[in-house]
Short mmCIF file of C-alpha atoms and ligand atoms in Angstrom, two decimals:
data_model
loop_
_atom_site.label_atom_id
_atom_site.label_comp_id
_atom_site.label_asym_id
_atom_site.label_seq_id
_atom_site.Cartn_x
_atom_site.Cartn_y
_atom_site.Cartn_z
CA UNK A 5 0.00 0.00 0.00
CA UNK A 6 1.27 3.50 -0.80
CA UNK A 7 1.71 5.51 2.37
CA UNK A 8 -0.02 8.83 1.84
CA UNK A 9 1.52 12.04 3.16
CA UNK A 10 -0.73 14.90 4.29
CA UNK A 11 -0.11 18.49 5.32
CA UNK A 12 -2.35 20.88 7.23
CA UNK A 13 -4.64 23.26 5.38
CA UNK A 14 -4.23 26.86 6.54
CA UNK A 15 -5.20 30.02 4.68
CA UNK A 16 -5.55 28.10 1.40
CA UNK A 17 -2.00 26.68 1.69
CA UNK A 18 -0.84 23.15 2.45
CA UNK A 19 1.44 23.60 5.44
CA UNK A 20 3.92 21.01 6.63
CA UNK A 21 5.35 20.57 10.13
CA UNK A 22 8.50 19.08 11.61
CA UNK A 23 6.53 16.47 13.51
CA UNK A 24 4.07 14.00 11.98
CA UNK A 25 1.27 11.75 13.19
CA UNK A 26 1.23 8.17 11.99
CA UNK A 27 -2.21 6.99 10.93
CA UNK A 28 -2.50 3.22 11.26
CA UNK A 29 -5.38 0.94 10.33
CA UNK A 30 -7.11 -0.26 13.53
CA UNK A 31 -7.77 -3.55 11.71
CA UNK A 32 -4.15 -4.40 10.83
CA UNK A 33 -2.01 -1.77 12.60
CA UNK A 34 -0.42 -1.09 9.19
CA UNK A 35 0.74 2.43 8.38
CA UNK A 36 -1.80 4.17 6.12
CA UNK A 37 -0.56 7.75 6.12
CA UNK A 38 1.50 10.35 7.93
CA UNK A 39 0.05 13.75 8.73
CA UNK A 40 1.67 17.03 9.77
CA UNK A 41 1.18 17.48 13.50
CA UNK A 42 -0.14 20.94 14.25
CA UNK A 43 0.91 22.82 17.36
CA UNK A 44 -0.28 25.94 19.14
CA UNK A 45 1.46 28.15 16.55
CA UNK A 46 -0.48 26.43 13.74
CA UNK A 47 -3.74 26.97 15.60
CA UNK A 48 -2.85 30.65 15.92
CA UNK A 49 -1.93 30.86 12.24
CA UNK A 50 -5.21 29.22 11.21
CA UNK A 51 -7.24 31.53 13.46
CA UNK A 52 -5.41 34.53 11.97
CA UNK A 53 -6.14 33.26 8.43
CA UNK A 54 -9.81 32.75 9.29
CA UNK A 55 -9.97 36.22 10.87
CA UNK A 56 -8.41 37.84 7.81
CA UNK A 57 -10.78 35.97 5.49
CA UNK A 58 -13.74 37.13 7.57
CA UNK A 59 -12.48 40.72 7.54
CA UNK A 60 -11.89 40.82 3.76
CA UNK A 61 -15.58 39.98 3.36
CA UNK A 62 -15.18 37.81 0.27
CA UNK A 63 -17.22 34.96 1.70
CA UNK A 64 -19.40 36.83 4.17
CA UNK A 65 -20.53 39.28 1.45
CA UNK A 66 -21.04 36.61 -1.19
CA UNK A 67 -24.82 36.48 -1.70
CA UNK A 68 -26.28 33.45 0.13
CA UNK A 69 -27.44 31.86 -3.14
CA UNK A 70 -23.86 31.94 -4.42
CA UNK A 71 -22.56 30.50 -1.16
CA UNK A 72 -25.17 27.78 -1.63
CA UNK A 73 -23.84 27.10 -5.14
CA UNK A 74 -20.27 26.64 -3.85
CA UNK A 75 -21.42 24.35 -1.02
CA UNK A 76 -23.57 22.41 -3.49
CA UNK A 77 -20.58 21.95 -5.82
CA UNK A 78 -18.48 20.68 -2.89
CA UNK A 79 -21.26 18.21 -1.98
CA UNK A 80 -21.43 17.00 -5.60
CA UNK A 81 -17.68 16.46 -5.76
CA UNK A 82 -17.76 14.68 -2.40
CA UNK A 83 -20.51 12.44 -3.79
CA UNK A 84 -18.41 11.62 -6.86
CA UNK A 85 -15.58 10.51 -4.57
CA UNK A 86 -17.83 8.62 -2.13
CA UNK A 87 -16.44 5.12 -2.72
CA UNK A 88 -12.83 6.24 -2.45
CA UNK A 89 -13.50 8.27 0.71
CA UNK A 90 -15.42 5.38 2.29
CA UNK A 91 -12.28 3.26 1.86
CA UNK A 92 -10.16 6.02 3.39
CA UNK A 93 -12.50 6.25 6.37
CA UNK A 94 -12.44 2.45 6.78
CA UNK A 95 -8.64 2.64 6.77
CA UNK A 96 -8.41 5.43 9.31
CA UNK A 97 -11.06 4.38 11.84
CA UNK A 98 -11.98 0.77 11.04
CA UNK A 99 -15.60 1.44 10.04
CA UNK A 100 -16.92 -1.33 7.76
CA UNK A 101 -16.72 0.13 4.26
CA UNK A 102 -20.38 -0.57 3.44
CA UNK A 103 -21.44 1.44 6.48
CA UNK A 104 -18.83 4.15 5.85
CA UNK A 105 -20.18 4.66 2.33
CA UNK A 106 -23.81 4.91 3.39
CA UNK A 107 -23.52 6.61 6.75
CA UNK A 108 -20.21 8.39 7.30
CA UNK A 109 -19.66 9.69 3.77
CA UNK A 110 -23.17 9.30 2.32
CA UNK A 111 -24.77 11.34 5.10
CA UNK A 112 -21.94 13.91 4.85
CA UNK A 113 -22.91 14.54 1.22
CA UNK A 114 -26.64 14.69 1.99
CA UNK A 115 -26.20 16.91 5.03
CA UNK A 116 -23.93 19.36 3.23
CA UNK A 117 -26.57 19.60 0.48
CA UNK A 118 -29.14 20.38 3.16
CA UNK A 119 -26.98 23.23 4.48
CA UNK A 120 -26.48 24.55 0.94
CA UNK A 121 -30.29 24.67 0.76
CA UNK A 122 -30.40 26.45 4.12
CA UNK A 123 -28.14 29.19 2.74
CA UNK A 124 -30.84 29.79 0.10
CA UNK A 125 -33.88 29.69 2.36
CA UNK A 126 -32.67 31.02 5.71
CA UNK A 127 -34.19 34.34 6.86
CA UNK A 128 -30.98 36.39 6.99
CA UNK A 129 -33.09 39.53 7.07
CA UNK A 130 -36.63 40.44 8.10
CA UNK A 131 -38.14 43.91 8.11
CA UNK A 132 -41.43 45.57 8.90
CA UNK A 133 -43.16 48.53 10.55
CA UNK A 134 -42.45 48.87 14.26
CA UNK A 135 -45.41 48.47 16.54
CA UNK A 136 -45.78 50.17 19.91
CA UNK A 137 -43.58 53.22 19.22
CA UNK A 138 -45.09 56.70 19.11
CA UNK A 139 -43.55 57.70 15.76
CA UNK A 140 -43.48 56.25 12.29
CA UNK A 141 -40.59 53.78 12.32
CA UNK A 142 -39.46 50.66 10.66
CA UNK A 143 -37.31 47.80 11.92
CA UNK A 144 -34.85 45.33 10.46
CA UNK A 145 -33.74 42.11 12.05
CA UNK A 146 -30.55 40.77 10.55
CA UNK A 147 -28.77 37.54 11.22
CA UNK A 148 -25.08 38.16 10.68
CA UNK A 149 -22.24 35.65 10.70
CA UNK A 150 -20.53 35.48 14.10
CA UNK A 151 -17.05 35.55 12.53
CA UNK A 152 -14.32 33.00 13.21
CA UNK A 153 -15.78 29.65 14.28
CA UNK A 154 -13.91 26.59 15.47
CA UNK A 155 -14.88 22.94 15.45
CA UNK A 156 -13.37 20.07 17.40
CA UNK A 157 -14.49 16.62 16.27
CA UNK A 158 -13.91 13.02 17.41
CA UNK A 159 -12.77 9.98 15.45
CA UNK A 160 -15.95 7.91 15.24
CA UNK A 161 -17.66 9.83 12.39
CA UNK A 162 -14.90 12.31 11.56
CA UNK A 163 -16.23 13.76 8.32
CA UNK A 164 -19.93 13.69 9.18
CA UNK A 165 -19.56 15.39 12.56
CA UNK A 166 -17.29 18.00 10.98
CA UNK A 167 -19.96 18.58 8.30
CA UNK A 168 -22.56 19.34 10.99
CA UNK A 169 -20.37 22.31 11.92
CA UNK A 170 -18.71 23.34 8.66
CA UNK A 171 -22.06 23.21 6.80
CA UNK A 172 -24.02 25.74 8.89
CA UNK A 173 -20.93 27.87 9.61
CA UNK A 174 -20.16 28.38 5.91
CA UNK A 175 -23.81 28.61 4.86
CA UNK A 176 -24.14 31.52 7.29
CA UNK A 177 -21.03 33.27 5.91
CA UNK A 178 -18.53 32.50 8.67
CA UNK A 179 -14.96 31.26 8.45
CA UNK A 180 -13.88 28.18 10.39
CA UNK A 181 -10.91 26.29 11.81
CA UNK A 182 -11.47 22.56 12.27
CA UNK A 183 -9.46 20.24 14.47
CA UNK A 184 -9.98 16.59 13.63
CA UNK A 185 -9.07 13.85 16.07
CA UNK A 186 -5.44 12.79 15.81
CA UNK A 187 -6.49 9.26 14.71
CA UNK A 188 -8.73 10.38 11.84
CA UNK A 189 -7.75 13.54 9.95
CA UNK A 190 -7.67 12.00 6.45
CA UNK A 191 -11.22 12.35 5.13
CA UNK A 192 -11.40 15.89 6.43
CA UNK A 193 -8.14 16.86 4.71
CA UNK A 194 -9.51 15.37 1.48
CA UNK A 195 -12.64 17.45 2.06
CA UNK A 196 -10.47 20.58 2.34
CA UNK A 197 -8.87 19.71 -1.00
CA UNK A 198 -12.30 19.38 -2.59
CA UNK A 199 -13.45 22.69 -1.09
CA UNK A 200 -10.36 24.39 -2.51
CA UNK A 201 -10.98 22.87 -5.97
CA UNK A 202 -14.58 24.10 -5.85
CA UNK A 203 -13.52 27.70 -5.29
CA UNK A 204 -13.97 28.26 -1.56
CA UNK A 205 -11.84 31.37 -0.89
CA UNK A 206 -8.56 30.91 1.04
CA UNK A 207 -8.86 31.11 4.84
CA UNK A 208 -12.59 30.34 4.90
CA UNK A 209 -11.92 26.70 5.85
CA UNK A 210 -8.79 25.65 7.73
CA UNK A 211 -7.94 22.18 9.02
CA UNK A 212 -5.32 21.75 11.74
CA UNK A 213 -4.70 18.17 12.89
CA UNK A 214 -3.25 18.22 16.39
CA UNK A 215 -3.67 17.06 19.92
CA UNK A 216 -6.75 18.04 21.91
CA UNK A 217 -5.00 19.67 24.86
CA UNK A 218 -2.75 21.65 22.45
CA UNK A 219 -4.63 22.66 19.29
CA UNK A 220 -8.14 21.99 20.65
CA UNK A 221 -7.53 23.93 23.85
CA UNK A 222 -6.08 26.85 21.89
CA UNK A 223 -9.17 27.03 19.68
CA UNK A 224 -11.48 26.86 22.70
CA UNK A 225 -9.72 29.67 24.55
CA UNK A 226 -8.51 32.00 21.78
CA UNK A 227 -10.16 35.45 21.99
CA UNK A 228 -10.57 35.74 18.20
CA UNK A 229 -12.68 32.58 17.99
CA UNK A 230 -16.27 33.70 18.47
CA UNK A 231 -17.98 30.32 18.44
CA UNK A 232 -16.87 26.81 19.24
CA UNK A 233 -18.69 23.63 18.30
CA UNK A 234 -17.49 20.46 19.99
CA UNK A 235 -18.38 16.80 19.66
CA UNK A 236 -16.75 14.39 22.05
CA UNK A 237 -16.83 13.13 25.59
CA UNK A 238 -18.72 14.87 28.37
CA UNK A 239 -15.49 15.22 30.38
CA UNK A 240 -13.73 17.17 27.60
CA UNK A 241 -16.98 19.04 26.86
CA UNK A 242 -16.90 20.45 30.40
CA UNK A 243 -13.28 21.59 29.83
CA UNK A 244 -14.24 23.27 26.55
CA UNK A 245 -17.09 25.05 28.32
CA UNK A 246 -14.68 26.35 30.98
CA UNK A 247 -12.19 27.54 28.35
CA UNK A 248 -14.92 29.15 26.23
CA UNK A 249 -16.20 31.00 29.31
CA UNK A 250 -12.95 33.01 29.36
CA UNK A 251 -14.21 35.15 26.49
CA UNK A 252 -17.90 34.19 26.48
CA UNK A 253 -17.81 32.27 23.22
CA UNK A 254 -20.93 30.93 21.60
CA UNK A 255 -20.96 27.21 22.25
CA UNK A 256 -22.57 24.01 21.02
CA UNK A 257 -21.69 20.73 22.67
CA UNK A 258 -22.59 17.25 21.48
CA UNK A 259 -21.44 14.90 24.19
CA UNK A 260 -21.80 11.35 25.46
CA UNK A 261 -24.82 9.11 25.81
CA UNK A 262 -26.13 5.95 27.42
CA UNK A 263 -29.16 5.42 25.19
CA UNK A 264 -32.06 3.50 26.73
CA UNK A 265 -33.86 1.19 24.34
CA UNK A 266 -37.29 0.13 25.64
CA UNK A 267 -38.79 -3.09 24.32
CA UNK A 268 -42.53 -3.13 25.10
CA UNK A 269 -44.45 -6.37 25.55
CA UNK A 270 -46.20 -5.98 22.17
CA UNK A 271 -42.98 -5.46 20.17
CA UNK A 272 -42.34 -7.44 17.00
CA UNK A 273 -39.42 -9.38 18.43
CA UNK A 274 -37.74 -10.27 15.12
CA UNK A 275 -37.70 -6.64 14.02
CA UNK A 276 -36.71 -5.48 17.51
CA UNK A 277 -33.79 -7.91 17.83
CA UNK A 278 -32.32 -6.75 14.53
CA UNK A 279 -33.01 -3.10 15.32
CA UNK A 280 -31.45 -3.46 18.75
CA UNK A 281 -28.27 -4.93 17.29
CA UNK A 282 -28.15 -2.18 14.67
CA UNK A 283 -28.82 0.42 17.41
CA UNK A 284 -26.03 -0.82 19.64
CA UNK A 285 -23.43 -2.38 17.38
CA UNK A 286 -23.20 -0.03 14.41
CA UNK A 287 -19.60 1.19 14.19
CA UNK A 288 -18.71 -1.43 16.85
CA UNK A 289 -20.82 0.51 19.35
CA UNK A 290 -18.66 3.60 18.92
CA UNK A 291 -21.52 6.03 18.41
CA UNK A 292 -22.73 8.57 20.94
CA UNK A 293 -26.37 7.82 20.11
CA UNK A 294 -26.03 4.02 20.47
CA UNK A 295 -28.83 2.20 22.29
CA UNK A 296 -26.76 0.51 24.96
CA UNK A 297 -29.29 -0.21 27.72
CA UNK A 298 -31.97 -2.57 26.45
CA UNK A 299 -34.89 -2.39 28.86
CA UNK A 300 -37.13 -5.35 28.10
CA UNK A 301 -40.66 -6.09 29.35
CA UNK A 302 -40.66 -9.15 31.61
CA UNK A 303 -43.31 -10.92 29.49
CA UNK A 304 -41.09 -11.06 26.40
CA UNK A 305 -37.64 -10.91 28.01
CA UNK A 306 -36.50 -14.54 27.61
CA UNK A 307 -37.82 -14.94 24.08
CA UNK A 308 -36.24 -11.62 23.07
CA UNK A 309 -32.83 -12.48 24.53
CA UNK A 310 -32.89 -15.84 22.75
CA UNK A 311 -33.62 -14.11 19.43
CA UNK A 312 -30.99 -11.43 20.10
CA UNK A 313 -28.27 -14.02 20.65
CA UNK A 314 -29.38 -16.07 17.64
CA UNK A 315 -29.07 -12.96 15.42
CA UNK A 316 -25.76 -11.83 16.97
CA UNK A 317 -24.23 -15.14 15.84
CA UNK A 318 -24.88 -14.13 12.21
CA UNK A 319 -22.82 -10.91 12.38
CA UNK A 320 -19.79 -11.02 10.06
CA UNK A 321 -16.71 -9.74 11.87
CA UNK A 322 -13.61 -8.99 9.83
CA UNK A 323 -11.83 -6.84 7.30
CA UNK A 324 -13.47 -3.39 7.21
CA UNK A 325 -12.53 -3.11 3.52
CA UNK A 326 -14.68 -6.13 2.59
CA UNK A 327 -18.23 -4.98 1.67
CA UNK A 328 -19.61 -8.16 3.28
CA UNK A 329 -18.27 -7.14 6.72
CA UNK A 330 -20.79 -6.00 9.34
CA UNK A 331 -18.44 -5.40 12.20
CA UNK A 332 -14.83 -4.16 12.32
CA UNK A 333 -12.24 -3.32 14.95
CA UNK A 334 -12.42 -0.66 17.65
CA UNK A 335 -10.31 2.45 17.21
CA UNK A 336 -7.21 1.74 19.31
CA UNK A 337 -5.46 -0.55 21.76
CA UNK A 338 -6.48 1.79 24.61
CA UNK A 339 -10.13 1.62 23.55
CA UNK A 340 -9.93 -2.18 23.35
CA UNK A 341 -8.47 -2.39 26.86
CA UNK A 342 -11.05 0.05 28.22
CA UNK A 343 -13.94 -1.96 26.75
CA UNK A 344 -12.55 -5.29 28.00
CA UNK A 345 -12.18 -3.65 31.42
CA UNK A 346 -15.91 -2.75 31.37
CA UNK A 347 -16.72 -6.35 30.43
CA UNK A 348 -14.73 -7.53 33.50
CA UNK A 349 -16.59 -5.03 35.68
CA UNK A 350 -19.95 -6.33 34.40
CA UNK A 351 -19.02 -9.84 35.45
CA UNK A 352 -17.57 -8.70 38.76
CA UNK A 353 -20.76 -6.77 39.60
CA UNK A 354 -22.95 -9.83 38.95
CA UNK A 355 -24.34 -9.39 35.43
CA UNK A 356 -24.58 -12.55 33.31
CA UNK A 357 -22.31 -12.68 30.27
CA UNK A 358 -24.72 -14.15 27.71
CA UNK A 359 -22.65 -13.70 24.54
CA UNK A 360 -19.10 -12.69 23.54
CA UNK A 361 -16.99 -10.93 26.10
CA UNK A 362 -13.52 -11.23 24.61
CA UNK A 363 -11.36 -10.84 21.53
CA UNK A 364 -12.58 -12.94 18.57
CA UNK A 365 -10.51 -16.07 18.00
CA UNK A 366 -8.36 -16.72 14.92
CA UNK A 367 -5.19 -15.46 13.21
CA UNK A 368 -7.14 -12.61 11.55
CA UNK A 369 -7.60 -11.00 14.97
CA UNK A 370 -4.04 -11.26 16.25
CA UNK A 371 -3.24 -7.82 14.91
CA UNK A 372 -5.55 -4.86 15.23
CA UNK A 373 -7.96 -3.98 18.01
CA UNK A 374 -10.90 -6.32 18.21
CA UNK A 375 -13.70 -6.90 20.70
CA UNK A 376 -16.55 -9.37 20.15
CA UNK A 377 -20.15 -8.20 20.15
CA UNK A 378 -21.03 -8.72 23.80
CA UNK A 379 -24.39 -9.18 25.52
CA UNK A 380 -24.96 -8.96 29.25
CA UNK A 381 -28.27 -10.00 30.83
CA UNK A 382 -29.44 -9.60 34.46
CA UNK A 383 -28.06 -6.08 34.41
CA UNK A 384 -29.23 -3.62 37.07
CA UNK A 385 -29.26 0.05 36.21
CA UNK A 386 -26.88 0.83 39.09
CA UNK A 387 -24.09 -1.34 37.65
CA UNK A 388 -21.12 0.41 36.06
CA UNK A 389 -21.92 -1.08 32.62
CA UNK A 390 -25.37 0.54 32.79
CA UNK A 391 -24.18 3.91 34.04
CA UNK A 392 -20.98 4.72 32.14
CA UNK A 393 -20.57 5.21 28.43
CA UNK A 394 -18.52 2.20 27.28
CA UNK A 395 -18.22 3.35 23.66
CA UNK A 396 -17.85 -0.22 22.46
CA UNK A 397 -19.97 -3.22 21.40
CA UNK A 398 -21.49 -4.05 24.78
CA UNK A 399 -25.27 -4.42 25.25
CA UNK A 400 -26.71 -4.37 28.75
CA UNK A 401 -30.12 -6.08 28.95
CA UNK A 402 -32.24 -4.90 31.89
CA UNK A 403 -35.55 -6.59 32.77
CA UNK A 404 -38.53 -4.33 33.56
CA UNK A 405 -41.73 -5.25 35.36
CA UNK A 406 -43.88 -2.44 33.99
CA UNK A 407 -43.80 0.32 31.40
CA UNK A 408 -43.59 2.91 34.17
CA UNK A 409 -40.57 1.17 35.60
CA UNK A 410 -38.98 0.97 32.13
CA UNK A 411 -39.41 4.75 31.74
CA UNK A 412 -37.95 5.40 35.21
CA UNK A 413 -34.90 3.25 34.39
CA UNK A 414 -34.54 4.91 30.99
CA UNK A 415 -34.42 8.38 32.56
CA UNK A 416 -32.18 7.33 35.45
CA UNK A 417 -28.96 8.51 33.79
CA UNK A 418 -26.93 11.70 33.61
CA UNK A 419 -27.18 11.52 29.81
CA UNK A 420 -30.05 12.34 27.45
CA UNK A 421 -28.93 12.13 23.85
CA UNK A 422 -31.00 9.33 22.34
CA UNK A 423 -33.63 6.77 23.30
CA UNK A 424 -35.80 4.23 21.56
CA UNK A 425 -39.10 2.41 21.92
CA UNK A 426 -40.15 -0.80 20.19
CA UNK A 427 -43.84 -1.72 20.05
CA UNK A 428 -46.65 -2.40 17.61
CA UNK A 429 -49.18 -0.11 19.33
CA UNK A 430 -47.83 3.14 17.94
CA UNK A 431 -49.88 5.42 20.16
CA UNK A 432 -48.61 3.61 23.23
CA UNK A 433 -45.02 3.82 21.96
CA UNK A 434 -45.52 7.55 21.36
CA UNK A 435 -46.89 7.99 24.91
CA UNK A 436 -43.70 6.37 26.19
CA UNK A 437 -41.55 8.54 23.92
CA UNK A 438 -43.23 11.64 25.42
CA UNK A 439 -41.89 10.69 28.84
CA UNK A 440 -38.27 10.08 27.81
CA UNK A 441 -35.66 12.74 28.55
CA UNK A 442 -33.69 12.59 25.31
CA UNK A 443 -33.02 14.86 22.34
CA UNK A 444 -33.92 12.13 19.85
CA UNK A 445 -36.35 9.23 20.31
CA UNK A 446 -36.64 6.56 17.64
CA UNK A 447 -39.74 4.39 17.54
CA UNK A 448 -39.06 1.04 15.84
CA UNK A 449 -35.78 2.26 14.36
CA UNK A 450 -32.37 3.68 15.34
CA UNK A 451 -29.53 5.93 14.09
CA UNK A 452 -31.76 7.72 11.57
CA UNK A 453 -30.30 11.20 11.94
CA UNK A 454 -31.94 13.53 9.50
CA UNK A 455 -30.42 16.85 8.43
CA UNK A 456 -33.82 18.54 8.43
CA UNK A 457 -34.43 17.72 12.12
CA UNK A 458 -32.48 18.81 15.20
CA UNK A 459 -29.94 16.58 16.91
CA UNK A 460 -28.56 17.14 20.41
CA UNK A 461 -28.78 16.21 24.02
CA UNK A 462 -30.78 16.74 27.18
CA UNK A 463 -28.92 16.87 30.49
CA UNK A 464 -25.16 16.18 30.28
CA UNK A 465 -25.35 15.02 26.67
CA UNK A 466 -24.90 18.51 25.40
CA UNK A 467 -25.91 22.06 24.77
CA UNK A 468 -27.70 23.44 21.73
CA UNK A 469 -28.70 21.53 18.62
CA UNK A 470 -26.99 20.68 15.35
CA UNK A 471 -28.91 20.03 12.11
CA UNK A 472 -32.49 21.12 11.54
CA UNK A 473 -33.96 24.37 10.26
CA UNK A 474 -32.53 26.38 13.18
CA UNK A 475 -28.93 25.15 12.83
CA UNK A 476 -27.84 28.48 11.35
CA UNK A 477 -29.15 30.31 14.43
CA UNK A 478 -26.17 28.86 16.32
CA UNK A 479 -23.79 30.41 13.74
CA UNK A 480 -25.33 33.88 13.48
CA UNK A 481 -25.76 36.90 15.70
CA UNK A 482 -29.18 38.50 15.66
CA UNK A 483 -29.11 42.27 15.17
CA UNK A 484 -32.10 44.59 15.47
CA UNK A 485 -31.94 47.89 13.54
CA UNK A 486 -34.52 50.57 14.39
CA UNK A 487 -35.07 53.27 11.75
CA UNK A 488 -37.14 56.29 12.76
CA UNK A 489 -39.00 57.85 9.83
CA UNK A 490 -40.68 60.78 11.64
CA UNK A 491 -37.88 63.15 12.68
CA UNK A 492 -39.84 63.74 15.92
CA UNK A 493 -37.73 62.64 18.87
CA UNK A 494 -39.74 65.00 21.11
CA UNK A 495 -42.70 62.67 20.92
CA UNK A 496 -40.95 60.17 23.14
CA UNK A 497 -42.23 60.23 26.71
CA UNK A 498 -38.66 59.95 27.97
CA UNK A 499 -36.97 62.31 25.46
CA UNK A 500 -34.42 64.75 26.84
CA UNK A 501 -35.81 68.26 27.05
CA UNK A 502 -32.93 69.87 25.18
CA UNK A 503 -34.64 73.19 24.45
CA UNK A 504 -38.07 74.63 25.15
CA UNK A 505 -40.40 72.03 26.58
CA UNK A 506 -43.26 71.28 24.18
CA UNK A 507 -46.28 73.39 25.06
CA UNK A 508 -49.23 71.54 26.47
CA UNK A 509 -52.58 72.82 25.11
P1 NAD B 24 -12.77 13.07 23.31
O1 NAD B 24 -13.60 14.02 24.07
O2 NAD B 24 -11.60 12.46 24.00
O3 NAD B 24 -12.14 13.76 22.00
C1 NAD B 24 -12.95 14.47 21.10
C2 NAD B 24 -12.12 15.59 20.47
O4 NAD B 24 -11.71 16.49 21.49
C3 NAD B 24 -10.83 15.11 19.79
O5 NAD B 24 -10.61 15.87 18.63
C4 NAD B 24 -9.77 15.41 20.82
O6 NAD B 24 -8.49 15.59 20.27
C5 NAD B 24 -10.31 16.69 21.43
N1 NAD B 24 -9.81 16.97 22.79
C6 NAD B 24 -9.41 16.08 23.73
N2 NAD B 24 -9.00 16.74 24.84
C7 NAD B 24 -9.15 18.05 24.59
C8 NAD B 24 -8.90 19.24 25.36
N3 NAD B 24 -8.41 19.20 26.60
N4 NAD B 24 -9.19 20.42 24.79
C9 NAD B 24 -9.70 20.50 23.54
N5 NAD B 24 -9.94 19.42 22.77
C10 NAD B 24 -9.68 18.21 23.29
O7 NAD B 24 -13.76 12.02 22.75
P2 NAD B 24 -13.47 10.62 22.11
O8 NAD B 24 -13.36 9.61 23.19
O9 NAD B 24 -12.35 10.70 21.13
O10 NAD B 24 -14.83 10.43 21.29
C11 NAD B 24 -15.88 9.75 21.81
C12 NAD B 24 -16.82 10.64 22.60
O11 NAD B 24 -17.49 11.51 21.71
C13 NAD B 24 -17.90 9.83 23.27
O12 NAD B 24 -18.13 10.30 24.55
C14 NAD B 24 -19.11 10.06 22.39
O13 NAD B 24 -20.33 9.88 23.01
C15 NAD B 24 -18.90 11.45 21.94
N6 NAD B 24 -19.64 11.69 20.71
C16 NAD B 24 -20.75 12.48 20.77
C17 NAD B 24 -21.50 12.71 19.63
C18 NAD B 24 -22.74 13.57 19.67
O14 NAD B 24 -23.17 14.02 18.62
N7 NAD B 24 -23.31 13.84 20.83
C19 NAD B 24 -21.11 12.14 18.42
C20 NAD B 24 -19.97 11.34 18.39
C21 NAD B 24 -19.24 11.14 19.55
#
């Protein structure tokens, strides 16, 4: 395999650095690419480039329909390169290539198209007569770009989660500096190349691969960055919030989750078993919105678990580059050890290991970072595996004696990103959904994020929303302009009496 060599993208230039990251396939540990390692000085340089590009007005003053055309062209080009980029994503983070094509890259294309559409339809300006003032006046409400934005994204869906920030930021006329995770900068750097080819002006998009506490922290605390959008763990999210407080930055946070998945007693168990596996095991369970706590009605519990295990046996584990693969490796040796540690804790705390629990057997799995799909039954919601985000392929099955109890268990978590309900009585499932504290609830499905609808968390799963018709609100400042048309300031009850008081009749 040819080892690719990448630079950073700053101010429209490809910038090298003395130090480089090695990007290795999590499936084979083979070297895939080396990437320039950005430091604090590169973050500063990228922020300065983004600030200059905002100040020169080339992008901000481009009419929204023309911005939309550029973003649309980028989305088209991304779509043309979908297969190649899906392979690159499989190489950098181990996602099965079939899933990477449909979800990671496919959704990136679709979601960028949505934001191009938003640039066309968003109400950047409203005007109208002013009510409740004593003189003839008119008002304008403008939504202006905030200026330099920054995005910090994790490794699990590196391009897609970057698109949720780059899309609305650029549609609204901002400039942006993006820091990918150090494991997965490749698809984003290819995206920058595409954006450059499609005519995005220099400095509008900058990509600085680097370490979180160095480049990420600089972006979160720099006074010239007006808005920061972060996706990652709740622990780092809290840090970002503290750093952003230093200069009162606008902030969106998409953080961790511990998604409850309620199986009602009237659920179609075949559909539910498959949906549950999809909900928990997609991307080897490395998704913030995964349904990791399966709360099953007592009446169907045993039958459901039997079906779940039967279907788990059919999952094809192996080479992420093979389109027949369902399930690949986890991201790193540390992640593998962390997940195996959680599996030990589940056993130590008295849960029953019903399936998996280790590294798959065979020579194929001697290199790379593998963990079997794992199912625990007899889980109580106070066990560590039910409380902490494992971020790996571990399902915790919890038995519930009533729907009310299932809802109580579902909400008994510090998180609130996603939840799900499975049942054939749709009204009843909807009544349950109404009582769940989560930003997204899927009924009889999972993982269906939709660019036209908001995504984000209740409680410690985040702050603000990405996607949806209001996504650009998070990337604009609202300005009210009052225009008096009367020339009669004296008619104000609280006007200064600068000369002769008006005569009363
Ligand atoms: P992480 O928080 O360790 O890292 C995420 C990003 O933050 C990386 O780019 C990293 O380099 C950077 N970072 C780390 N320390 C930093 C610091 N001190 N200052 C600034 N930046 C810093 O997360 P992770 O473990 O790599 O990713 C998984 C987490 O992301 C999970 O908790 C998952 O739930 C969450 N996630 C959330 C969503 C969502 O939309 N809510 C989506 C995907 C992942």
